[in-house]
mmCIF file of C-alpha atoms in Angstrom:
data_model
loop_
_atom_site.group_PDB
_atom_site.id
_atom_site.type_symbol
_atom_site.label_atom_id
_atom_site.label_comp_id
_atom_site.label_asym_id
_atom_site.label_seq_id
_atom_site.Cartn_x
_atom_site.Cartn_y
_atom_site.Cartn_z
ATOM 1 C CA MET A 8 -0.122 0.037 -0.227
ATOM 2 C CA SER A 9 1.608 3.438 -1.105
ATOM 3 C CA SER A 10 1.750 5.958 1.251
ATOM 4 C CA LEU A 11 0.291 9.407 0.845
ATOM 5 C CA PRO A 12 2.764 12.346 0.363
ATOM 6 C CA VAL A 13 3.648 14.225 3.386
ATOM 7 C CA PHE A 14 3.406 18.059 3.445
ATOM 8 C CA SER A 15 4.035 20.319 6.535
ATOM 9 C CA ARG A 16 1.351 23.090 6.903
ATOM 10 C CA ARG A 17 4.305 25.338 5.979
ATOM 11 C CA GLN A 18 4.537 23.991 3.044
ATOM 12 C CA PHE A 19 1.170 23.835 1.698
ATOM 13 C CA LEU A 20 0.451 27.593 3.009
ATOM 14 C CA ARG A 21 3.573 28.514 0.698
ATOM 15 C CA ALA A 22 2.325 26.280 -2.244
ATOM 16 C CA SER A 23 -1.381 28.003 -1.943
ATOM 17 C CA GLY A 24 -0.130 31.465 -1.308
ATOM 18 C CA LEU A 25 1.639 31.617 -4.487
ATOM 19 C CA ALA A 26 -0.966 29.971 -6.466
ATOM 20 C CA ILE A 27 -3.267 32.542 -5.286
ATOM 21 C CA ALA A 28 -0.492 35.417 -5.804
ATOM 22 C CA SER A 29 -0.324 34.127 -9.328
ATOM 23 C CA ALA A 30 -3.923 34.534 -9.873
ATOM 24 C CA GLY A 31 -4.245 37.484 -8.098
ATOM 25 C CA LEU A 32 -1.355 39.472 -10.322
ATOM 26 C CA ALA A 33 -3.387 38.287 -13.297
ATOM 27 C CA GLY A 34 -6.623 39.949 -12.129
ATOM 28 C CA CYS A 35 -4.693 42.986 -11.273
ATOM 29 C CA THR A 36 -4.873 44.675 -14.729
ATOM 30 C CA SER A 37 -8.535 44.218 -14.907
ATOM 31 C CA SER A 38 -11.407 44.783 -12.693
ATOM 32 C CA MET A 39 -11.414 42.285 -9.713
ATOM 33 C CA ASN A 40 -14.105 42.023 -6.649
ATOM 34 C CA THR A 41 -12.805 43.886 -3.600
ATOM 35 C CA ASP A 42 -14.035 41.572 -1.252
ATOM 36 C CA ARG A 43 -12.521 38.505 -2.846
ATOM 37 C CA PHE A 44 -9.317 40.259 -3.031
ATOM 38 C CA ARG A 45 -9.351 41.063 0.831
ATOM 39 C CA GLN A 46 -10.429 37.248 1.637
ATOM 40 C CA GLN A 47 -7.791 35.918 -0.648
ATOM 41 C CA THR A 48 -5.224 38.329 0.610
ATOM 42 C CA MET A 49 -5.939 38.252 4.566
ATOM 43 C CA PRO A 50 -3.296 36.945 7.039
ATOM 44 C CA VAL A 51 -3.022 33.273 7.663
ATOM 45 C CA TYR A 52 -1.543 32.274 11.013
ATOM 46 C CA ARG A 53 -0.021 29.047 11.813
ATOM 47 C CA ASP A 54 -1.565 26.764 14.049
ATOM 48 C CA PRO A 55 1.419 25.208 16.049
ATOM 49 C CA ALA A 56 -1.032 22.037 16.439
ATOM 50 C CA LEU A 57 -0.878 21.116 12.993
ATOM 51 C CA GLU A 58 3.228 21.247 12.401
ATOM 52 C CA SER A 59 4.180 18.345 10.954
ATOM 53 C CA ARG A 60 1.013 16.748 10.143
ATOM 54 C CA TRP A 61 -0.203 15.483 6.976
ATOM 55 C CA VAL A 62 -2.160 18.553 5.155
ATOM 56 C CA ASP A 63 -4.696 17.059 2.187
ATOM 57 C CA PRO A 64 -6.454 19.888 0.675
ATOM 58 C CA GLY A 65 -9.095 17.855 -0.387
ATOM 59 C CA MET A 66 -10.191 17.506 3.139
ATOM 60 C CA LEU A 67 -9.996 21.273 4.156
ATOM 61 C CA GLU A 68 -13.819 22.247 4.285
ATOM 62 C CA GLU A 69 -12.506 25.952 2.858
ATOM 63 C CA PRO A 70 -9.118 26.215 1.080
ATOM 64 C CA LEU A 71 -6.238 28.187 2.916
ATOM 65 C CA THR A 72 -5.768 31.405 1.311
ATOM 66 C CA GLY A 73 -3.260 34.376 2.361
ATOM 67 C CA LEU A 74 0.181 35.487 2.170
ATOM 68 C CA PRO A 75 2.535 32.769 3.180
ATOM 69 C CA PRO A 76 4.405 33.319 6.802
ATOM 70 C CA GLN A 77 7.814 35.416 6.802
ATOM 71 C CA ASP A 78 9.747 32.223 7.666
ATOM 72 C CA ALA A 79 12.907 33.374 5.638
ATOM 73 C CA TYR A 80 13.135 36.942 7.531
ATOM 74 C CA TYR A 81 12.722 35.583 10.862
ATOM 75 C CA ALA A 82 14.937 32.569 10.511
ATOM 76 C CA ASP A 83 17.368 35.582 9.653
ATOM 77 C CA VAL A 84 16.599 38.081 12.415
ATOM 78 C CA TYR A 85 16.662 35.161 14.767
ATOM 79 C CA ALA A 86 19.608 33.369 13.446
ATOM 80 C CA GLN A 87 22.953 32.279 15.474
ATOM 81 C CA ARG A 88 24.998 34.775 15.234
ATOM 82 C CA ASP A 89 29.014 35.782 16.483
ATOM 83 C CA ASP A 90 28.902 38.560 18.872
ATOM 84 C CA GLY A 91 32.049 40.095 20.755
ATOM 85 C CA GLY A 92 33.833 36.679 20.882
ATOM 86 C CA PHE A 93 30.452 34.630 21.940
ATOM 87 C CA LEU A 94 28.447 32.734 19.230
ATOM 88 C CA ILE A 95 24.953 33.510 20.337
ATOM 89 C CA PRO A 96 22.597 29.963 19.772
ATOM 90 C CA ALA A 97 19.708 30.627 16.969
ATOM 91 C CA VAL A 98 16.214 31.100 18.682
ATOM 92 C CA PRO A 99 13.460 28.444 17.835
ATOM 93 C CA TYR A 100 11.091 31.504 17.118
ATOM 94 C CA GLN A 101 8.503 29.135 15.932
ATOM 95 C CA GLN A 102 7.970 28.257 19.042
ATOM 96 C CA ILE A 103 7.422 31.889 20.599
ATOM 97 C CA ASP A 104 4.148 33.792 20.584
ATOM 98 C CA PRO A 105 4.549 35.741 16.732
ATOM 99 C CA ARG A 106 3.162 38.791 18.557
ATOM 100 C CA PHE A 107 6.246 39.034 20.433
ATOM 101 C CA TYR A 108 8.568 38.699 17.225
ATOM 102 C CA ARG A 109 10.455 42.181 16.396
ATOM 103 C CA GLN A 110 8.261 43.965 14.197
ATOM 104 C CA GLU A 111 7.538 47.649 12.835
ATOM 105 C CA VAL A 112 3.971 48.965 14.002
ATOM 106 C CA SER A 113 2.190 52.134 14.501
ATOM 107 C CA ASP A 114 3.131 54.362 17.690
ATOM 108 C CA PRO A 115 0.832 53.994 20.052
ATOM 109 C CA PHE A 116 1.972 56.410 22.634
ATOM 110 C CA GLY A 117 2.763 59.618 20.754
ATOM 111 C CA GLU A 118 6.123 59.938 22.692
ATOM 112 C CA ALA A 119 9.133 61.851 20.883
ATOM 113 C CA PRO A 120 11.091 59.472 18.596
ATOM 114 C CA GLY A 121 14.136 57.829 20.400
ATOM 115 C CA THR A 122 11.881 57.298 23.506
ATOM 116 C CA ILE A 123 11.649 53.589 24.705
ATOM 117 C CA VAL A 124 8.371 52.957 26.252
ATOM 118 C CA VAL A 125 7.664 49.705 28.517
ATOM 119 C CA ASP A 126 4.528 48.274 28.284
ATOM 120 C CA THR A 127 4.375 45.913 31.083
ATOM 121 C CA ALA A 128 0.747 44.956 30.801
ATOM 122 C CA ASP A 129 1.283 43.678 27.387
ATOM 123 C CA ARG A 130 4.935 42.548 27.907
ATOM 124 C CA TYR A 131 5.963 44.866 25.114
ATOM 125 C CA LEU A 132 9.216 47.239 24.766
ATOM 126 C CA TYR A 133 8.927 49.850 22.081
ATOM 127 C CA LEU A 134 11.669 52.041 20.355
ATOM 128 C CA ILE A 135 9.460 55.334 19.067
ATOM 129 C CA GLY A 136 10.585 56.080 15.634
ATOM 130 C CA SER A 137 9.655 58.849 13.216
ATOM 131 C CA GLY A 138 6.355 59.460 11.650
ATOM 132 C CA GLY A 139 4.106 57.771 13.807
ATOM 133 C CA SER A 140 6.395 54.317 13.950
ATOM 134 C CA ALA A 141 7.796 52.399 16.503
ATOM 135 C CA THR A 142 9.927 49.097 16.717
ATOM 136 C CA ARG A 143 7.998 46.750 18.860
ATOM 137 C CA TYR A 144 9.908 43.843 20.775
ATOM 138 C CA GLY A 145 8.575 41.022 23.071
ATOM 139 C CA VAL A 146 10.115 41.022 26.748
ATOM 140 C CA GLY A 147 9.671 38.831 29.850
ATOM 141 C CA LEU A 148 9.255 40.711 33.121
ATOM 142 C CA GLY A 149 10.904 39.372 36.458
ATOM 143 C CA ARG A 150 9.946 41.002 39.803
ATOM 144 C CA GLU A 151 12.145 43.653 39.960
ATOM 145 C CA GLY A 152 10.433 44.374 36.208
ATOM 146 C CA PHE A 153 7.271 45.205 38.261
ATOM 147 C CA ALA A 154 8.745 47.215 40.695
ATOM 148 C CA TRP A 155 9.634 50.661 39.155
ATOM 149 C CA SER A 156 7.648 52.724 36.920
ATOM 150 C CA GLY A 157 7.654 56.241 35.755
ATOM 151 C CA ARG A 158 10.233 58.151 33.364
ATOM 152 C CA GLY A 159 13.818 57.653 33.372
ATOM 153 C CA VAL A 160 16.957 57.947 31.046
ATOM 154 C CA ILE A 161 18.903 55.478 29.456
ATOM 155 C CA GLN A 162 22.205 56.492 31.425
ATOM 156 C CA TRP A 163 24.518 54.090 30.238
ATOM 157 C CA LYS A 164 24.616 50.791 28.324
ATOM 158 C CA GLN A 165 27.272 47.942 28.128
ATOM 159 C CA LYS A 166 28.118 45.025 25.844
ATOM 160 C CA TRP A 167 28.302 41.932 27.583
ATOM 161 C CA PRO A 168 27.915 43.126 30.908
ATOM 162 C CA LYS A 169 29.142 41.648 34.078
ATOM 163 C CA TRP A 170 26.122 40.769 36.492
ATOM 164 C CA THR A 171 25.970 41.066 40.170
ATOM 165 C CA PRO A 172 23.255 39.661 41.983
ATOM 166 C CA PRO A 173 21.840 42.074 44.723
ATOM 167 C CA ASP A 174 22.340 40.755 48.376
ATOM 168 C CA SER A 175 18.356 40.126 48.820
ATOM 169 C CA MET A 176 18.871 37.555 46.165
ATOM 170 C CA ILE A 177 21.957 36.272 47.587
ATOM 171 C CA ALA A 178 20.159 35.917 50.710
ATOM 172 C CA ARG A 179 17.458 33.747 48.802
ATOM 173 C CA GLN A 180 19.943 31.954 46.993
ATOM 174 C CA PRO A 181 23.206 31.283 48.845
ATOM 175 C CA VAL A 182 24.951 29.584 45.703
ATOM 176 C CA LEU A 183 25.071 33.249 44.245
ATOM 177 C CA ALA A 184 27.632 34.830 46.754
ATOM 178 C CA LYS A 185 30.034 33.692 44.489
ATOM 179 C CA TYR A 186 29.030 36.226 42.153
ATOM 180 C CA SER A 187 28.810 39.066 44.669
ATOM 181 C CA ALA A 188 30.186 42.712 44.677
ATOM 182 C CA ASP A 189 32.909 41.456 46.784
ATOM 183 C CA ASN A 190 33.902 38.748 44.421
ATOM 184 C CA GLY A 191 33.903 40.732 41.295
ATOM 185 C CA GLY A 192 30.294 39.452 39.452
ATOM 186 C CA MET A 193 29.275 36.762 36.928
ATOM 187 C CA PRO A 194 31.720 37.451 33.971
ATOM 188 C CA PRO A 195 30.052 38.282 30.670
ATOM 189 C CA GLY A 196 29.123 35.057 28.487
ATOM 190 C CA LEU A 197 26.422 33.203 27.409
ATOM 191 C CA ASP A 198 24.678 32.059 30.539
ATOM 192 C CA ASN A 199 24.967 35.438 32.180
ATOM 193 C CA PRO A 200 21.379 36.637 32.994
ATOM 194 C CA LEU A 201 22.185 40.110 31.425
ATOM 195 C CA GLY A 202 22.776 38.565 28.227
ATOM 196 C CA SER A 203 24.266 39.913 25.482
ATOM 197 C CA ARG A 204 23.255 43.984 26.285
ATOM 198 C CA ALA A 205 22.385 46.182 29.117
ATOM 199 C CA LEU A 206 20.715 49.188 29.315
ATOM 200 C CA TYR A 207 20.947 51.180 32.824
ATOM 201 C CA ILE A 208 17.811 53.007 33.892
ATOM 202 C CA PHE A 209 18.532 56.155 35.798
ATOM 203 C CA GLN A 210 15.903 58.806 37.425
ATOM 204 C CA ASN A 211 16.960 62.194 38.539
ATOM 205 C CA GLY A 212 20.400 61.011 38.615
ATOM 206 C CA GLN A 213 19.837 58.024 40.562
ATOM 207 C CA ASP A 214 20.127 54.477 39.475
ATOM 208 C CA THR A 215 16.943 53.021 39.535
ATOM 209 C CA LEU A 216 18.569 49.415 39.738
ATOM 210 C CA TYR A 217 16.028 48.902 37.044
ATOM 211 C CA ARG A 218 17.590 47.245 33.761
ATOM 212 C CA VAL A 219 16.665 46.518 29.806
ATOM 213 C CA HIS A 220 18.779 43.582 29.207
ATOM 214 C CA GLY A 221 19.384 40.107 27.227
ATOM 215 C CA THR A 222 18.748 36.752 28.263
ATOM 216 C CA PRO A 223 19.729 33.087 26.885
ATOM 217 C CA GLU A 224 16.260 32.049 28.180
ATOM 218 C CA TRP A 225 13.896 32.787 24.979
ATOM 219 C CA GLN A 226 11.428 30.856 26.518
ATOM 220 C CA SER A 227 10.773 33.785 29.115
ATOM 221 C CA ILE A 228 9.662 36.233 26.393
ATOM 222 C CA GLY A 229 6.142 37.342 26.779
ATOM 223 C CA LYS A 230 6.129 35.808 30.350
ATOM 224 C CA ALA A 231 6.058 37.061 34.038
ATOM 225 C CA VAL A 232 9.300 35.239 35.539
ATOM 226 C CA SER A 233 10.730 34.764 39.211
ATOM 227 C CA SER A 234 13.820 37.261 38.548
ATOM 228 C CA GLY A 235 15.202 39.857 36.526
ATOM 229 C CA CYS A 236 14.171 43.403 35.024
ATOM 230 C CA VAL A 237 13.058 43.738 31.143
ATOM 231 C CA ARG A 238 14.161 40.561 29.357
ATOM 232 C CA MET A 239 14.868 40.526 25.601
ATOM 233 C CA ILE A 240 15.923 38.061 23.170
ATOM 234 C CA ASN A 241 19.800 38.438 22.695
ATOM 235 C CA GLN A 242 19.159 39.079 18.857
ATOM 236 C CA ASP A 243 16.331 41.946 19.758
ATOM 237 C CA VAL A 244 18.568 43.393 22.599
ATOM 238 C CA ILE A 245 21.580 44.017 20.466
ATOM 239 C CA ASP A 246 19.167 45.478 17.466
ATOM 240 C CA LEU A 247 17.735 47.967 20.424
ATOM 241 C CA TYR A 248 21.365 48.811 21.664
ATOM 242 C CA ALA A 249 22.299 49.812 18.079
ATOM 243 C CA ARG A 250 19.422 51.979 17.962
ATOM 244 C CA VAL A 251 19.554 53.578 21.019
ATOM 245 C CA ARG A 252 21.612 56.725 21.840
ATOM 246 C CA GLY A 253 23.044 57.864 24.989
ATOM 247 C CA LYS A 254 20.463 59.516 27.472
ATOM 248 C CA ALA A 255 17.504 58.100 25.777
ATOM 249 C CA PRO A 256 14.485 58.957 27.542
ATOM 250 C CA ILE A 257 12.437 55.927 28.871
ATOM 251 C CA LEU A 258 8.955 55.237 30.189
ATOM 252 C CA VAL A 259 7.671 52.554 31.962
ATOM 253 C CA ILE A 260 3.938 52.162 32.549
#
């Protein structure tokens, strides 16, 4: 008994998307029903539950339509990269809710260009651009990430920072005493909780002890976790770091 060919959902979406795109282009030079065009080009969102399953077009109640996912783009955005002598692993972005991917969006706050806005409720960080645009990143928030809100500035920022746990954390986890300030902190590296970059927030000239930083724990993006401030995927915090100027304003809400 011959087996049916196996198609992934992604392959089928690409095939159907290309077919629809070809049909749509053919109709662009003549009159085309607007409702039909909108229906054919509406977004298609992946259902992880269907990954790696057979997709038999003949069994679908309605044909799948829409543009194929931007797999190539995000595969590049979250690819493995060599940075500062450290090889940052690729992020399995397919396992993260797509709304937390780095993306360009409309500015929902109206802050001045160059301002960072951390939306703690929705787990987003925005870098406000010009012309009503913003770059949005998904973040994870630790206990310390909910402890401070208001306006401040990025007083300084650092590539591959050391990490020095506060005394309160060492009291809860004595094993961290080897990384205390007296012992010089934890050296930079792939396992360092501050990740590849850290942005230090000050208010009225005082350190708030609140940080925007990278993390090797991509699973924490979009979630509330036990410790830390504002966590970003290492590839995302590198992108943010390169865009943010010194003394940039920041608003945490």
